[in-house]
């Protein structure tokens, strides 16, 4: 190689990798595609090796380009963590914190937490992105991804935030009209409402009682990707819903919803926070994680 890449070069290459195209990279950096292409050519000339194959319809990193991204990302994390430590010693947390979270939970519980954290650390700039499918977003765009429910195989590291059960519920008027179901199989004959999220099989509901397991395919004439809409439809008596404890605990307490099949358990949907690694996280990310966990312990607010 004729020269070495600096941190600016590595960040530039990582942005291309995360964006997936030179056009998208230009949008993120505020540059034209030709300017991005020219800068990439200059980097390749500096290093004396081709980093990206641009003849294919989709960008394909060469072995050298992939290695530089992999090792470079580790070095950038360590470098940023070092700078954060130096800034903290000079007087507080600084930098950017980007968090992705589910729509309903983010609105109700995470937004206040993040606002309070920013109030306590005024030099930290916070960006909260709410999504109905947070795991489908590019994880590298965020420092923390809040997830509720089962976590499929992932290279992200999970940090426990709060326990969260799921309950089958309906309005008192619905129960009066259709009666109280006695077993999970009864649900197949009743109007149900499903939440479509994270590309799950939303109409297949699973139950357990001791060593006995049951799965039932519910009939759904109403579906939505917004949990708050599902909850409102349930309260209005439009069908049976399967919702997280954090969302409907208050409605059960006030009687707006009635829990069905209380002797049968549905799979828990615990709240976790995901990061790209456990070690080497910036100080602001570690402090935020501790702050977030403290707001849900010893008991989460929905169990207070």
CSV table of C-alpha atoms in Angstrom, one decimal:
chain,number,residue,atom,x,y,z
A,1,UNK,CA,0.0,0.0,0.0
A,2,UNK,CA,1.2,3.5,-0.8
A,3,UNK,CA,-0.3,5.2,2.2
A,4,UNK,CA,-2.6,4.5,5.2
A,5,UNK,CA,-6.2,5.4,5.8
A,6,UNK,CA,-7.2,7.7,8.6
A,7,UNK,CA,-10.4,7.6,10.7
A,8,UNK,CA,-12.2,9.9,8.3
A,9,UNK,CA,-11.5,7.5,5.4
A,10,UNK,CA,-12.7,4.5,7.5
A,11,UNK,CA,-15.9,6.4,8.5
A,12,UNK,CA,-16.5,7.2,4.9
A,13,UNK,CA,-16.1,3.6,3.8
A,14,UNK,CA,-18.4,2.4,6.7
A,15,UNK,CA,-21.0,4.9,5.5
A,16,UNK,CA,-21.0,3.3,2.1
A,17,UNK,CA,-21.3,-0.1,3.6
A,18,UNK,CA,-24.3,0.9,5.7
A,19,UNK,CA,-26.0,2.9,2.9
A,20,UNK,CA,-25.7,0.1,0.3
A,21,UNK,CA,-25.2,2.5,-2.7
A,22,UNK,CA,-23.2,5.6,-3.7
A,23,UNK,CA,-26.4,7.5,-4.2
A,24,UNK,CA,-27.7,6.7,-0.7
A,25,UNK,CA,-24.2,7.5,0.7
A,26,UNK,CA,-24.4,10.9,-1.0
A,27,UNK,CA,-27.7,11.6,0.6
A,28,UNK,CA,-26.4,10.8,4.0
A,29,UNK,CA,-23.2,12.9,3.5
A,30,UNK,CA,-24.8,15.7,1.6
A,31,UNK,CA,-22.7,15.0,-1.5
A,32,UNK,CA,-23.4,14.2,-5.1
A,33,UNK,CA,-23.0,10.6,-6.3
A,34,UNK,CA,-20.1,11.7,-8.5
A,35,UNK,CA,-18.4,13.3,-5.5
A,36,UNK,CA,-18.8,10.1,-3.5
A,37,UNK,CA,-17.4,8.1,-6.4
A,38,UNK,CA,-14.4,10.5,-6.7
A,39,UNK,CA,-13.7,10.3,-3.0
A,40,UNK,CA,-13.8,6.5,-3.1
A,41,UNK,CA,-11.4,6.5,-6.1
A,42,UNK,CA,-9.0,8.7,-4.2
A,43,UNK,CA,-9.1,6.4,-1.2
A,44,UNK,CA,-8.4,3.4,-3.3
A,45,UNK,CA,-5.5,5.2,-5.0
A,46,UNK,CA,-4.1,6.2,-1.6
A,47,UNK,CA,-4.2,2.6,-0.4
A,48,UNK,CA,-3.2,1.1,-3.7
A,49,UNK,CA,-6.0,-1.5,-3.8
A,50,UNK,CA,-9.5,-1.8,-5.0
A,51,UNK,CA,-12.1,-1.7,-2.1
A,52,UNK,CA,-15.4,-2.0,-3.9
A,53,UNK,CA,-16.4,-3.7,-7.1
A,54,UNK,CA,-18.7,-1.2,-8.9
A,55,UNK,CA,-19.3,-3.2,-12.0
A,56,UNK,CA,-22.2,-5.2,-10.5
A,57,UNK,CA,-25.7,-3.8,-10.1
A,58,UNK,CA,-25.1,-3.8,-6.4
A,59,UNK,CA,-22.0,-2.7,-4.6
A,60,UNK,CA,-19.7,-5.6,-3.8
A,61,UNK,CA,-16.8,-5.1,-1.3
A,62,UNK,CA,-13.6,-6.8,-2.2
A,63,UNK,CA,-11.8,-8.9,0.4
A,64,UNK,CA,-9.6,-5.9,1.2
A,65,UNK,CA,-12.6,-3.6,1.5
A,66,UNK,CA,-14.5,-6.0,3.7
A,67,UNK,CA,-11.4,-6.4,5.9
A,68,UNK,CA,-11.0,-2.7,6.2
A,69,UNK,CA,-14.6,-2.2,7.2
A,70,UNK,CA,-14.5,-5.0,9.8
A,71,UNK,CA,-11.3,-4.1,11.5
A,72,UNK,CA,-11.9,-0.4,10.9
A,73,UNK,CA,-15.2,-0.5,12.7
A,74,UNK,CA,-13.6,-2.0,15.7
A,75,UNK,CA,-10.9,0.7,15.7
A,76,UNK,CA,-13.4,3.5,15.3
A,77,UNK,CA,-15.4,2.2,18.3
A,78,UNK,CA,-12.2,2.1,20.4
A,79,UNK,CA,-11.1,5.5,19.2
A,80,UNK,CA,-14.6,7.1,19.9
A,81,UNK,CA,-14.7,5.4,23.4
A,82,UNK,CA,-11.3,6.9,24.2
A,83,UNK,CA,-12.4,10.4,23.1
A,84,UNK,CA,-15.5,10.0,25.2
A,85,UNK,CA,-13.5,9.1,28.3
A,86,UNK,CA,-11.3,12.2,27.8
A,87,UNK,CA,-14.4,14.4,27.4
A,88,UNK,CA,-16.0,12.9,30.5
A,89,UNK,CA,-12.9,13.7,32.5
A,90,UNK,CA,-13.2,17.3,31.3
A,91,UNK,CA,-16.7,17.6,32.6
A,92,UNK,CA,-19.6,15.4,31.5
A,93,UNK,CA,-21.0,13.2,28.7
A,94,UNK,CA,-20.9,14.5,25.1
A,95,UNK,CA,-21.8,13.2,21.6
A,96,UNK,CA,-24.7,11.7,19.8
A,97,UNK,CA,-27.1,9.0,21.0
A,98,UNK,CA,-29.4,7.3,18.5
A,99,UNK,CA,-32.1,5.0,19.7
A,100,UNK,CA,-34.7,2.9,17.8
A,101,UNK,CA,-37.8,1.6,19.6
A,102,UNK,CA,-41.3,0.2,18.9
A,103,UNK,CA,-44.0,2.8,18.3
A,104,UNK,CA,-46.3,2.4,21.3
A,105,UNK,CA,-43.7,1.5,23.9
A,106,UNK,CA,-41.4,4.3,22.6
A,107,UNK,CA,-44.2,6.9,22.9
A,108,UNK,CA,-45.4,5.8,26.4
A,109,UNK,CA,-42.3,4.8,28.2
A,110,UNK,CA,-39.1,5.5,26.3
A,111,UNK,CA,-39.7,9.1,25.2
A,112,UNK,CA,-39.9,10.4,28.8
A,113,UNK,CA,-36.7,8.5,29.8
A,114,UNK,CA,-34.7,9.9,26.9
A,115,UNK,CA,-35.9,13.4,27.6
A,116,UNK,CA,-34.9,13.1,31.3
A,117,UNK,CA,-31.5,11.7,30.3
A,118,UNK,CA,-30.8,14.6,27.9
A,119,UNK,CA,-31.9,17.0,30.6
A,120,UNK,CA,-29.3,15.5,33.0
A,121,UNK,CA,-26.6,15.5,30.2
A,122,UNK,CA,-27.2,18.6,28.1
A,123,UNK,CA,-24.2,18.0,25.9
A,124,UNK,CA,-25.6,14.7,24.6
A,125,UNK,CA,-27.7,15.1,21.4
A,126,UNK,CA,-30.4,12.4,21.3
A,127,UNK,CA,-32.4,11.1,18.3
A,128,UNK,CA,-35.3,8.7,19.0
A,129,UNK,CA,-36.7,6.8,16.0
A,130,UNK,CA,-40.0,5.0,16.5
A,131,UNK,CA,-40.8,2.1,14.2
A,132,UNK,CA,-43.4,-0.7,13.9
A,133,UNK,CA,-40.5,-3.0,12.9
A,134,UNK,CA,-37.4,-1.8,14.7
A,135,UNK,CA,-35.4,-5.0,14.0
A,136,UNK,CA,-35.8,-4.6,10.2
A,137,UNK,CA,-34.0,-1.2,10.4
A,138,UNK,CA,-30.3,-1.1,9.8
A,139,UNK,CA,-28.9,-1.8,13.3
A,140,UNK,CA,-25.6,0.0,12.5
A,141,UNK,CA,-27.6,3.3,12.3
A,142,UNK,CA,-28.4,3.2,16.0
A,143,UNK,CA,-26.5,3.0,19.2
A,144,UNK,CA,-29.4,1.2,21.0
A,145,UNK,CA,-32.4,-0.8,19.6
A,146,UNK,CA,-35.2,-1.5,22.1
A,147,UNK,CA,-37.0,-4.7,21.4
A,148,UNK,CA,-40.0,-6.4,22.9
A,149,UNK,CA,-40.5,-10.2,22.6
A,150,UNK,CA,-38.5,-13.2,21.4
A,151,UNK,CA,-35.1,-12.3,19.8
A,152,UNK,CA,-34.1,-14.3,16.8
A,153,UNK,CA,-30.5,-15.2,16.0
A,154,UNK,CA,-28.6,-11.9,15.9
A,155,UNK,CA,-25.1,-10.5,16.3
A,156,UNK,CA,-26.5,-7.8,18.6
A,157,UNK,CA,-26.0,-8.0,22.3
A,158,UNK,CA,-29.1,-8.0,24.5
A,159,UNK,CA,-29.4,-6.2,27.9
A,160,UNK,CA,-32.4,-7.0,30.1
A,161,UNK,CA,-34.6,-4.0,30.7
A,162,UNK,CA,-37.9,-5.2,32.1
A,163,UNK,CA,-40.2,-8.3,32.4
A,164,UNK,CA,-43.3,-8.2,30.3
A,165,UNK,CA,-46.1,-10.8,30.0
A,166,UNK,CA,-48.8,-11.0,27.4
A,167,UNK,CA,-52.5,-11.5,28.1
A,168,UNK,CA,-55.5,-12.4,26.1
A,169,UNK,CA,-58.2,-9.9,26.7
A,170,UNK,CA,-61.6,-8.6,25.6
A,171,UNK,CA,-64.1,-5.9,26.7
A,172,UNK,CA,-66.8,-6.7,29.3
A,173,UNK,CA,-69.4,-6.1,26.6
A,174,UNK,CA,-67.7,-8.7,24.3
A,175,UNK,CA,-67.6,-11.3,27.1
A,176,UNK,CA,-71.3,-10.6,27.9
A,177,UNK,CA,-72.2,-11.2,24.2
A,178,UNK,CA,-70.0,-14.2,23.4
A,179,UNK,CA,-69.3,-15.7,26.8
A,180,UNK,CA,-66.0,-16.6,28.6
A,181,UNK,CA,-63.8,-19.0,26.6
A,182,UNK,CA,-62.8,-22.1,28.6
A,183,UNK,CA,-59.8,-23.2,26.5
A,184,UNK,CA,-57.5,-21.8,23.8
A,185,UNK,CA,-59.3,-23.8,21.2
A,186,UNK,CA,-62.5,-21.8,21.9
A,187,UNK,CA,-60.7,-18.7,20.4
A,188,UNK,CA,-60.8,-20.2,16.9
A,189,UNK,CA,-64.6,-19.8,16.9
A,190,UNK,CA,-64.5,-16.2,18.2
A,191,UNK,CA,-63.7,-12.8,16.5
A,192,UNK,CA,-60.1,-11.9,17.2
A,193,UNK,CA,-57.8,-9.0,16.3
A,194,UNK,CA,-54.2,-9.4,15.4
A,195,UNK,CA,-51.1,-7.2,15.6
A,196,UNK,CA,-48.9,-7.4,12.6
A,197,UNK,CA,-45.2,-6.7,13.5
A,198,UNK,CA,-41.7,-8.0,13.0
A,199,UNK,CA,-43.0,-10.2,10.2
A,200,UNK,CA,-44.4,-12.7,12.7
A,201,UNK,CA,-47.2,-15.2,12.1
A,202,UNK,CA,-49.7,-12.9,13.9
A,203,UNK,CA,-52.7,-15.2,13.8
A,204,UNK,CA,-51.1,-18.2,15.4
A,205,UNK,CA,-51.4,-17.9,19.2
A,206,UNK,CA,-49.4,-20.1,21.6
A,207,UNK,CA,-50.5,-21.2,25.1
A,208,UNK,CA,-49.1,-23.3,27.9
A,209,UNK,CA,-50.3,-24.7,31.2
A,210,UNK,CA,-47.7,-26.7,33.1
A,211,UNK,CA,-46.4,-29.3,30.6
A,212,UNK,CA,-49.3,-28.9,28.2
A,213,UNK,CA,-48.9,-26.7,25.2
A,214,UNK,CA,-51.6,-25.5,22.7
A,215,UNK,CA,-51.5,-23.5,19.6
A,216,UNK,CA,-54.6,-22.0,17.9
A,217,UNK,CA,-55.1,-20.3,14.6
A,218,UNK,CA,-57.4,-17.4,15.3
A,219,UNK,CA,-59.9,-15.9,12.8
A,220,UNK,CA,-59.1,-12.3,12.3
A,221,UNK,CA,-61.3,-9.8,10.5
A,222,UNK,CA,-59.3,-6.8,11.9
A,223,UNK,CA,-55.5,-6.4,11.9
A,224,UNK,CA,-53.2,-3.5,12.3
A,225,UNK,CA,-49.4,-2.8,12.8
A,226,UNK,CA,-50.1,-0.3,15.6
A,227,UNK,CA,-50.6,-1.8,19.0
A,228,UNK,CA,-52.6,1.2,20.2
A,229,UNK,CA,-55.2,0.7,17.5
A,230,UNK,CA,-55.4,-3.0,18.5
A,231,UNK,CA,-55.9,-2.0,22.1
A,232,UNK,CA,-58.7,0.5,21.2
A,233,UNK,CA,-60.5,-2.0,19.1
A,234,UNK,CA,-60.4,-4.4,22.0
A,235,UNK,CA,-61.8,-1.9,24.4
A,236,UNK,CA,-64.6,-1.1,21.9
A,237,UNK,CA,-65.6,-4.8,22.0
A,238,UNK,CA,-64.7,-5.5,18.4
A,239,UNK,CA,-62.8,-8.7,19.2
A,240,UNK,CA,-60.3,-10.6,21.4
A,241,UNK,CA,-56.8,-9.2,21.5
A,242,UNK,CA,-53.4,-10.6,22.6
A,243,UNK,CA,-51.4,-7.7,24.0
A,244,UNK,CA,-48.4,-6.9,26.1
A,245,UNK,CA,-48.8,-6.3,29.8
A,246,UNK,CA,-47.2,-2.9,29.6
A,247,UNK,CA,-49.9,-1.8,27.2
A,248,UNK,CA,-53.1,-3.1,28.8
A,249,UNK,CA,-52.3,-3.4,32.6
A,250,UNK,CA,-54.1,-0.1,33.3
A,251,UNK,CA,-57.2,-1.2,31.2
A,252,UNK,CA,-57.4,-4.4,33.2
A,253,UNK,CA,-57.2,-2.5,36.5
A,254,UNK,CA,-60.0,-0.1,35.5
A,255,UNK,CA,-62.2,-2.9,34.0
A,256,UNK,CA,-62.0,-1.6,30.4
A,257,UNK,CA,-60.6,-5.0,29.5
A,258,UNK,CA,-61.1,-8.4,31.0
A,259,UNK,CA,-58.4,-11.0,31.0
A,260,UNK,CA,-59.4,-14.3,29.4
A,261,UNK,CA,-58.0,-17.8,30.0
A,262,UNK,CA,-56.0,-16.6,33.1
A,263,UNK,CA,-54.8,-20.2,33.8
A,264,UNK,CA,-53.1,-20.4,30.4
A,265,UNK,CA,-49.8,-18.6,29.8
A,266,UNK,CA,-48.8,-17.0,26.6
A,267,UNK,CA,-45.1,-16.5,25.8
A,268,UNK,CA,-43.5,-13.6,27.6
A,269,UNK,CA,-42.4,-10.6,25.6
A,270,UNK,CA,-39.7,-9.1,27.8
A,271,UNK,CA,-38.2,-5.7,27.1
A,272,UNK,CA,-34.5,-5.8,26.0
A,273,UNK,CA,-32.1,-3.2,24.7
A,274,UNK,CA,-29.7,-4.3,21.9
A,275,UNK,CA,-26.2,-2.9,21.2
A,276,UNK,CA,-23.6,-3.9,18.7
A,277,UNK,CA,-21.2,-5.0,21.4
A,278,UNK,CA,-20.9,-5.4,25.1
A,279,UNK,CA,-17.3,-4.1,25.5
A,280,UNK,CA,-16.0,-0.8,24.0
A,281,UNK,CA,-19.4,1.0,24.1
A,282,UNK,CA,-19.1,4.8,24.4
A,283,UNK,CA,-19.5,6.2,27.9
A,284,UNK,CA,-22.7,8.0,27.0
A,285,UNK,CA,-24.2,4.7,25.7
A,286,UNK,CA,-23.2,2.8,28.9
A,287,UNK,CA,-24.6,5.6,31.1
A,288,UNK,CA,-27.9,5.6,29.1
A,289,UNK,CA,-28.3,1.9,29.5
A,290,UNK,CA,-27.9,2.1,33.2
A,291,UNK,CA,-30.3,5.0,33.4
A,292,UNK,CA,-32.8,3.1,31.3
A,293,UNK,CA,-32.6,0.0,33.5
A,294,UNK,CA,-33.0,2.1,36.6
A,295,UNK,CA,-36.3,3.4,35.4
A,296,UNK,CA,-37.8,-0.1,35.2
A,297,UNK,CA,-36.4,-1.5,38.5
A,298,UNK,CA,-37.2,-3.0,40.9
A,299,UNK,CA,-40.6,-3.2,39.3
A,300,UNK,CA,-41.7,-1.9,35.9
A,301,UNK,CA,-44.4,0.8,36.0
A,302,UNK,CA,-47.0,-1.5,34.6
A,303,UNK,CA,-46.6,-3.7,37.7
A,304,UNK,CA,-46.5,-0.9,40.3
